[in-house]
Amino acid sequence: MKRLQGKVAVITGAGRKKGLGEAIAQGFAAEGAVVVLTDIGAASGPHLTADNIGTTAEMEEVAAGIRASTGGSVATMTCDVRSEDDIKRVVADTVKQFGSLDVVVNNAGVGYIMKPLTEFSIEEWDLVLNVNLRGPFLFTKHAGAAMIKQAQAGRRGGRIINIASQAAKSAAPQLIAYSSSKHGMIGLTRTSAVELAPHGITVNAVCPNHVTTGLGAKQNAFRGKAIGATTHEEIIAFRTAKIPLGRVGLANDTAKVCVFLASDEAAYVTGEAMNVSGGEEMH
Ligand SMILES: NC(=O)c1ccc[n+]([C@@H]2O[C@H](COP(=O)([O-])OP(=O)(O)OC[C@H]3O[C@@H](n4cnc5c(N)ncnc54)[C@H](O)[C@@H]3O)[C@@H](O)[C@H]2O)c1
């Protein structure tokens, strides 16, 4: 029996190749879950440009790749996590089409607006907080309500997994909104874990360190300039030097932890903020 057989999982921000969302979806589908990939689908405003987001076409390619490699059931839905209506629609449509909603992974995030605190605009702050913290709050609220209803009807407990960051635990200079939003995500995780526990629903956060995704590559370009690194290898060597296990993280490192947290094996784990950082972060 596969570890997530019979579970239906929604993952936000999962429409980008090489992203953590793609890897998590791949891991879930390989373990037998029905997976609903969601992403914003189209560019929107000055920062959510086509080169920073998962377009509808890219999300369909991600879905096709996962179906081909796992033989699993993978659906796609557009969802801008800044929109409560979009979130309500995804929750309702998932339950209608697949019979339940058992796992939500709040993965969508904006992490590439890097500048000093004194230059950060209120529009930039609002965008980052709206995507990284308000969206997960709204998803937890509406998916949590659906999971409570399922629990009352006798279905096994739900799982909510928040993709936070190393920046949820330590200061990340020039990332004031990102680091603040990810620290906030731990408060959201702990509070919703306590409130949803009586219904058998667990809520946990995962805190990866650097992974070279689309978002990670943008951070590399910025940090590279700051340390005078001119090549990808130099910036990765700089990052690796701080990691006890001697390599930067891979998307699959995070995906494996998410599979565990989504599985029945993690039934007694809730309110955690689990580092996936090769020992770089230990608290
Ligand atoms: N890559 C890293 O180093 C790293 C480390 C720690 C945590 N994270 C977190 O992992 C998550 C995934 O990031 P990634 O590195 O895979 O980058 P990514 O760019 O591949 O994924 C981010 C996704 O969020 C989506 N998104 C942005 N705004 C959205 C909105 N309004 N509605 C819906 N979707 C939206 C994008 O379209 C994109 O698909 C993020 O929350 C990020 O903060 C990444």
PDB file of N, CA and C and ligand atoms in Angstrom, residues 12-21 38-41 48 52-55 79-82 106-112 131-132 163-166 178 182 207-216 219, ligand 1:
ATOM      1  N   THR A  12      -0.330  24.712  -3.587  1.00  0.00           N
ATOM      2  CA  THR A  12      -0.351  26.042  -4.219  1.00  0.00           C
ATOM      3  C   THR A  12       1.032  26.351  -4.821  1.00  0.00           C
ATOM      4  N   GLY A  13       1.038  27.229  -5.804  1.00  0.00           N
ATOM      5  CA  GLY A  13       2.303  27.646  -6.425  1.00  0.00           C
ATOM      6  C   GLY A  13       3.090  26.473  -6.985  1.00  0.00           C
ATOM      7  N   ALA A  14       2.379  25.497  -7.574  1.00  0.00           N
ATOM      8  CA  ALA A  14       3.044  24.252  -8.008  1.00  0.00           C
ATOM      9  C   ALA A  14       3.174  24.156  -9.520  1.00  0.00           C
ATOM     10  N   GLY A  15       3.056  25.304 -10.204  1.00  0.00           N
ATOM     11  CA  GLY A  15       3.042  25.254 -11.658  1.00  0.00           C
ATOM     12  C   GLY A  15       4.358  25.619 -12.317  1.00  0.00           C
ATOM     13  N   ARG A  16       5.427  25.604 -11.545  1.00  0.00           N
ATOM     14  CA  ARG A  16       6.711  26.018 -12.108  1.00  0.00           C
ATOM     15  C   ARG A  16       7.690  24.860 -12.123  1.00  0.00           C
ATOM     16  N   LYS A  17       8.356  24.652 -13.257  1.00  0.00           N
ATOM     17  CA  LYS A  17       9.333  23.567 -13.347  1.00  0.00           C
ATOM     18  C   LYS A  17      10.486  23.809 -12.383  1.00  0.00           C
ATOM     19  N   LYS A  18      10.990  22.731 -11.809  1.00  0.00           N
ATOM     20  CA  LYS A  18      12.113  22.755 -10.853  1.00  0.00           C
ATOM     21  C   LYS A  18      11.753  23.391  -9.521  1.00  0.00           C
ATOM     22  N   GLY A  19      10.470  23.745  -9.323  1.00  0.00           N
ATOM     23  CA  GLY A  19      10.063  24.356  -8.056  1.00  0.00           C
ATOM     24  C   GLY A  19       9.838  23.311  -6.974  1.00  0.00           C
ATOM     25  N   LEU A  20       9.767  23.777  -5.732  1.00  0.00           N
ATOM     26  CA  LEU A  20       9.471  22.865  -4.628  1.00  0.00           C
ATOM     27  C   LEU A  20       8.083  22.252  -4.818  1.00  0.00           C
ATOM     28  N   GLY A  21       7.134  23.047  -5.342  1.00  0.00           N
ATOM     29  CA  GLY A  21       5.775  22.539  -5.550  1.00  0.00           C
ATOM     30  C   GLY A  21       5.758  21.356  -6.500  1.00  0.00           C
ATOM     31  N   THR A  38      -2.015  23.820  -8.241  1.00  0.00           N
ATOM     32  CA  THR A  38      -2.617  25.131  -8.482  1.00  0.00           C
ATOM     33  C   THR A  38      -1.504  26.163  -8.623  1.00  0.00           C
ATOM     34  N   ASP A  39      -1.790  27.203  -9.392  1.00  0.00           N
ATOM     35  CA  ASP A  39      -0.846  28.329  -9.511  1.00  0.00           C
ATOM     36  C   ASP A  39      -1.589  29.533 -10.060  1.00  0.00           C
ATOM     37  N   ILE A  40      -0.928  30.672 -10.024  1.00  0.00           N
ATOM     38  CA  ILE A  40      -1.576  31.923 -10.445  1.00  0.00           C
ATOM     39  C   ILE A  40      -1.908  31.917 -11.940  1.00  0.00           C
ATOM     40  N   GLY A  41      -1.089  31.282 -12.755  1.00  0.00           N
ATOM     41  CA  GLY A  41      -1.425  31.059 -14.165  1.00  0.00           C
ATOM     42  C   GLY A  41      -1.018  32.156 -15.124  1.00  0.00           C
ATOM     43  N   LEU A  48       4.983  40.028 -10.159  1.00  0.00           N
ATOM     44  CA  LEU A  48       4.525  38.688 -10.568  1.00  0.00           C
ATOM     45  C   LEU A  48       4.572  38.619 -12.098  1.00  0.00           C
ATOM     46  N   ASN A  52       8.705  35.026 -13.274  1.00  0.00           N
ATOM     47  CA  ASN A  52       8.722  34.714 -11.841  1.00  0.00           C
ATOM     48  C   ASN A  52       7.605  33.772 -11.412  1.00  0.00           C
ATOM     49  N   ILE A  53       6.712  33.434 -12.321  1.00  0.00           N
ATOM     50  CA  ILE A  53       5.508  32.682 -11.911  1.00  0.00           C
ATOM     51  C   ILE A  53       5.361  31.400 -12.723  1.00  0.00           C
ATOM     52  N   GLY A  54       4.438  30.559 -12.287  1.00  0.00           N
ATOM     53  CA  GLY A  54       4.036  29.388 -13.051  1.00  0.00           C
ATOM     54  C   GLY A  54       2.850  29.758 -13.920  1.00  0.00           C
ATOM     55  N   THR A  55       3.074  29.817 -15.241  1.00  0.00           N
ATOM     56  CA  THR A  55       1.973  30.125 -16.159  1.00  0.00           C
ATOM     57  C   THR A  55       1.085  28.887 -16.316  1.00  0.00           C
ATOM     58  N   CYS A  79      -5.276  29.410  -9.348  1.00  0.00           N
ATOM     59  CA  CYS A  79      -5.628  29.981  -8.052  1.00  0.00           C
ATOM     60  C   CYS A  79      -4.602  31.044  -7.677  1.00  0.00           C
ATOM     61  N   ASP A  80      -5.065  32.284  -7.621  1.00  0.00           N
ATOM     62  CA  ASP A  80      -4.239  33.363  -7.088  1.00  0.00           C
ATOM     63  C   ASP A  80      -4.500  33.384  -5.586  1.00  0.00           C
ATOM     64  N   VAL A  81      -3.482  33.079  -4.795  1.00  0.00           N
ATOM     65  CA  VAL A  81      -3.725  32.938  -3.350  1.00  0.00           C
ATOM     66  C   VAL A  81      -4.031  34.280  -2.674  1.00  0.00           C
ATOM     67  N   ARG A  82      -3.975  35.386  -3.431  1.00  0.00           N
ATOM     68  CA  ARG A  82      -4.420  36.673  -2.877  1.00  0.00           C
ATOM     69  C   ARG A  82      -5.943  36.797  -2.931  1.00  0.00           C
ATOM     70  N   ASN A 106       0.675  24.805   1.503  1.00  0.00           N
ATOM     71  CA  ASN A 106       0.792  26.235   1.204  1.00  0.00           C
ATOM     72  C   ASN A 106       2.228  26.499   0.774  1.00  0.00           C
ATOM     73  N   ASN A 107       2.429  26.457  -0.551  1.00  0.00           N
ATOM     74  CA  ASN A 107       3.781  26.540  -1.105  1.00  0.00           C
ATOM     75  C   ASN A 107       4.028  27.828  -1.894  1.00  0.00           C
ATOM     76  N   ALA A 108       2.968  28.465  -2.399  1.00  0.00           N
ATOM     77  CA  ALA A 108       3.152  29.674  -3.219  1.00  0.00           C
ATOM     78  C   ALA A 108       3.928  30.712  -2.413  1.00  0.00           C
ATOM     79  N   GLY A 109       4.861  31.372  -3.063  1.00  0.00           N
ATOM     80  CA  GLY A 109       5.637  32.371  -2.340  1.00  0.00           C
ATOM     81  C   GLY A 109       6.349  33.333  -3.259  1.00  0.00           C
ATOM     82  N   VAL A 110       6.577  34.527  -2.738  1.00  0.00           N
ATOM     83  CA  VAL A 110       7.375  35.542  -3.443  1.00  0.00           C
ATOM     84  C   VAL A 110       8.595  35.808  -2.586  1.00  0.00           C
ATOM     85  N   GLY A 111       9.787  35.565  -3.146  1.00  0.00           N
ATOM     86  CA  GLY A 111      11.007  35.691  -2.338  1.00  0.00           C
ATOM     87  C   GLY A 111      12.135  36.378  -3.064  1.00  0.00           C
ATOM     88  N   TYR A 112      11.799  37.138  -4.087  1.00  0.00           N
ATOM     89  CA  TYR A 112      12.867  37.694  -4.929  1.00  0.00           C
ATOM     90  C   TYR A 112      12.866  39.220  -4.933  1.00  0.00           C
ATOM     91  N   VAL A 131       0.808  37.265  -0.463  1.00  0.00           N
ATOM     92  CA  VAL A 131       1.025  35.936  -1.060  1.00  0.00           C
ATOM     93  C   VAL A 131       1.520  34.948   0.009  1.00  0.00           C
ATOM     94  N   ASN A 132       2.497  35.369   0.811  1.00  0.00           N
ATOM     95  CA  ASN A 132       3.204  34.418   1.681  1.00  0.00           C
ATOM     96  C   ASN A 132       2.499  34.139   3.008  1.00  0.00           C
ATOM     97  N   ILE A 163       4.975  25.746   3.650  1.00  0.00           N
ATOM     98  CA  ILE A 163       6.378  25.830   3.249  1.00  0.00           C
ATOM     99  C   ILE A 163       6.885  27.202   3.695  1.00  0.00           C
ATOM    100  N   ALA A 164       7.586  27.187   4.826  1.00  0.00           N
ATOM    101  CA  ALA A 164       8.154  28.420   5.380  1.00  0.00           C
ATOM    102  C   ALA A 164       9.553  28.572   4.786  1.00  0.00           C
ATOM    103  N   SER A 165      10.568  28.652   5.619  1.00  0.00           N
ATOM    104  CA  SER A 165      11.925  28.879   5.112  1.00  0.00           C
ATOM    105  C   SER A 165      12.883  28.951   6.286  1.00  0.00           C
ATOM    106  N   GLN A 166      14.158  28.834   5.974  1.00  0.00           N
ATOM    107  CA  GLN A 166      15.190  29.187   6.949  1.00  0.00           C
ATOM    108  C   GLN A 166      14.970  30.634   7.407  1.00  0.00           C
ATOM    109  N   TYR A 178       9.912  39.212   3.166  1.00  0.00           N
ATOM    110  CA  TYR A 178       9.962  37.741   3.055  1.00  0.00           C
ATOM    111  C   TYR A 178      10.198  37.119   4.422  1.00  0.00           C
ATOM    112  N   LYS A 182       7.601  34.845   6.607  1.00  0.00           N
ATOM    113  CA  LYS A 182       7.898  33.443   6.946  1.00  0.00           C
ATOM    114  C   LYS A 182       7.939  33.244   8.463  1.00  0.00           C
ATOM    115  N   CYS A 207      10.932  24.169   6.869  1.00  0.00           N
ATOM    116  CA  CYS A 207      11.838  25.321   6.723  1.00  0.00           C
ATOM    117  C   CYS A 207      13.098  24.921   5.951  1.00  0.00           C
ATOM    118  N   PRO A 208      13.029  24.979   4.616  1.00  0.00           N
ATOM    119  CA  PRO A 208      14.220  24.641   3.830  1.00  0.00           C
ATOM    120  C   PRO A 208      15.224  25.791   3.823  1.00  0.00           C
ATOM    121  N   ASN A 209      16.512  25.451   3.644  1.00  0.00           N
ATOM    122  CA  ASN A 209      17.473  26.509   3.325  1.00  0.00           C
ATOM    123  C   ASN A 209      17.522  26.634   1.797  1.00  0.00           C
ATOM    124  N   HIS A 210      18.577  27.199   1.258  1.00  0.00           N
ATOM    125  CA  HIS A 210      18.568  27.499  -0.187  1.00  0.00           C
ATOM    126  C   HIS A 210      18.380  26.257  -1.059  1.00  0.00           C
ATOM    127  N   VAL A 211      17.495  26.383  -2.044  1.00  0.00           N
ATOM    128  CA  VAL A 211      17.331  25.390  -3.108  1.00  0.00           C
ATOM    129  C   VAL A 211      17.341  26.179  -4.419  1.00  0.00           C
ATOM    130  N   THR A 212      18.085  25.716  -5.410  1.00  0.00           N
ATOM    131  CA  THR A 212      18.182  26.493  -6.653  1.00  0.00           C
ATOM    132  C   THR A 212      16.963  26.226  -7.548  1.00  0.00           C
ATOM    133  N   THR A 213      15.844  26.811  -7.163  1.00  0.00           N
ATOM    134  CA  THR A 213      14.614  26.825  -7.982  1.00  0.00           C
ATOM    135  C   THR A 213      14.639  28.132  -8.785  1.00  0.00           C
ATOM    136  N   GLY A 214      13.517  28.453  -9.455  1.00  0.00           N
ATOM    137  CA  GLY A 214      13.427  29.751 -10.132  1.00  0.00           C
ATOM    138  C   GLY A 214      13.628  30.887  -9.144  1.00  0.00           C
ATOM    139  N   LEU A 215      12.914  30.774  -8.006  1.00  0.00           N
ATOM    140  CA  LEU A 215      13.029  31.793  -6.948  1.00  0.00           C
ATOM    141  C   LEU A 215      14.456  31.797  -6.370  1.00  0.00           C
ATOM    142  N   GLY A 216      14.984  30.605  -6.116  1.00  0.00           N
ATOM    143  CA  GLY A 216      16.329  30.484  -5.549  1.00  0.00           C
ATOM    144  C   GLY A 216      17.388  31.061  -6.477  1.00  0.00           C
ATOM    145  N   GLN A 219      17.545  34.749  -6.059  1.00  0.00           N
ATOM    146  CA  GLN A 219      18.255  35.101  -4.819  1.00  0.00           C
ATOM    147  C   GLN A 219      19.757  34.919  -5.014  1.00  0.00           C
TER     148      GLN A 219
HETATM  149  N1  LIG B   1      14.090  28.036  -3.234  1.00  0.00           N
HETATM  150  C1  LIG B   1      14.463  28.281  -2.008  1.00  0.00           C
HETATM  151  O1  LIG B   1      15.636  28.494  -1.721  1.00  0.00           O
HETATM  152  C2  LIG B   1      13.441  28.270  -0.887  1.00  0.00           C
HETATM  153  C3  LIG B   1      13.904  28.109   0.417  1.00  0.00           C
HETATM  154  C4  LIG B   1      12.984  28.140   1.460  1.00  0.00           C
HETATM  155  C5  LIG B   1      11.645  28.288   1.191  1.00  0.00           C
HETATM  156  N2  LIG B   1      11.220  28.431  -0.100  1.00  0.00           N
HETATM  157  C6  LIG B   1       9.784  28.592  -0.306  1.00  0.00           C
HETATM  158  O2  LIG B   1       9.323  27.556  -1.139  1.00  0.00           O
HETATM  159  C7  LIG B   1       8.137  27.964  -1.819  1.00  0.00           C
HETATM  160  C8  LIG B   1       8.266  27.611  -3.287  1.00  0.00           C
HETATM  161  O3  LIG B   1       9.293  28.400  -3.863  1.00  0.00           O
HETATM  162  P1  LIG B   1      10.289  27.868  -4.986  1.00  0.00           P
HETATM  163  O4  LIG B   1      11.660  28.129  -4.499  1.00  0.00           O
HETATM  164  O5  LIG B   1       9.907  26.502  -5.407  1.00  0.00           O
HETATM  165  O6  LIG B   1      10.063  28.929  -6.146  1.00  0.00           O
HETATM  166  P2  LIG B   1       9.099  28.947  -7.408  1.00  0.00           P
HETATM  167  O7  LIG B   1       9.251  30.283  -7.998  1.00  0.00           O
HETATM  168  O8  LIG B   1       9.331  27.751  -8.259  1.00  0.00           O
HETATM  169  O9  LIG B   1       7.642  28.788  -6.747  1.00  0.00           O
HETATM  170  C9  LIG B   1       6.893  29.855  -6.261  1.00  0.00           C
HETATM  171  C10 LIG B   1       5.514  29.732  -6.874  1.00  0.00           C
HETATM  172  O10 LIG B   1       4.628  30.655  -6.235  1.00  0.00           O
HETATM  173  C11 LIG B   1       3.720  31.067  -7.234  1.00  0.00           C
HETATM  174  N3  LIG B   1       3.012  32.286  -6.869  1.00  0.00           N
HETATM  175  C12 LIG B   1       3.515  33.541  -6.709  1.00  0.00           C
HETATM  176  N4  LIG B   1       2.508  34.391  -6.450  1.00  0.00           N
HETATM  177  C13 LIG B   1       1.366  33.672  -6.436  1.00  0.00           C
HETATM  178  C14 LIG B   1       0.000  33.988  -6.202  1.00  0.00           C
HETATM  179  N5  LIG B   1      -0.391  35.251  -5.964  1.00  0.00           N
HETATM  180  N6  LIG B   1      -0.912  32.978  -6.244  1.00  0.00           N
HETATM  181  C15 LIG B   1      -0.518  31.717  -6.507  1.00  0.00           C
HETATM  182  N7  LIG B   1       0.745  31.362  -6.753  1.00  0.00           N
HETATM  183  C16 LIG B   1       1.685  32.324  -6.701  1.00  0.00           C
HETATM  184  C17 LIG B   1       4.573  31.244  -8.485  1.00  0.00           C
HETATM  185  O11 LIG B   1       3.791  31.259  -9.652  1.00  0.00           O
HETATM  186  C18 LIG B   1       5.495  30.035  -8.374  1.00  0.00           C
HETATM  187  O12 LIG B   1       4.997  28.932  -9.067  1.00  0.00           O
HETATM  188  C19 LIG B   1       7.999  29.471  -1.529  1.00  0.00           C
HETATM  189  O13 LIG B   1       7.040  29.670  -0.543  1.00  0.00           O
HETATM  190  C20 LIG B   1       9.382  29.852  -1.045  1.00  0.00           C
HETATM  191  O14 LIG B   1       9.344  30.959  -0.202  1.00  0.00           O
HETATM  192  C21 LIG B   1      12.090  28.411  -1.136  1.00  0.00           C
END
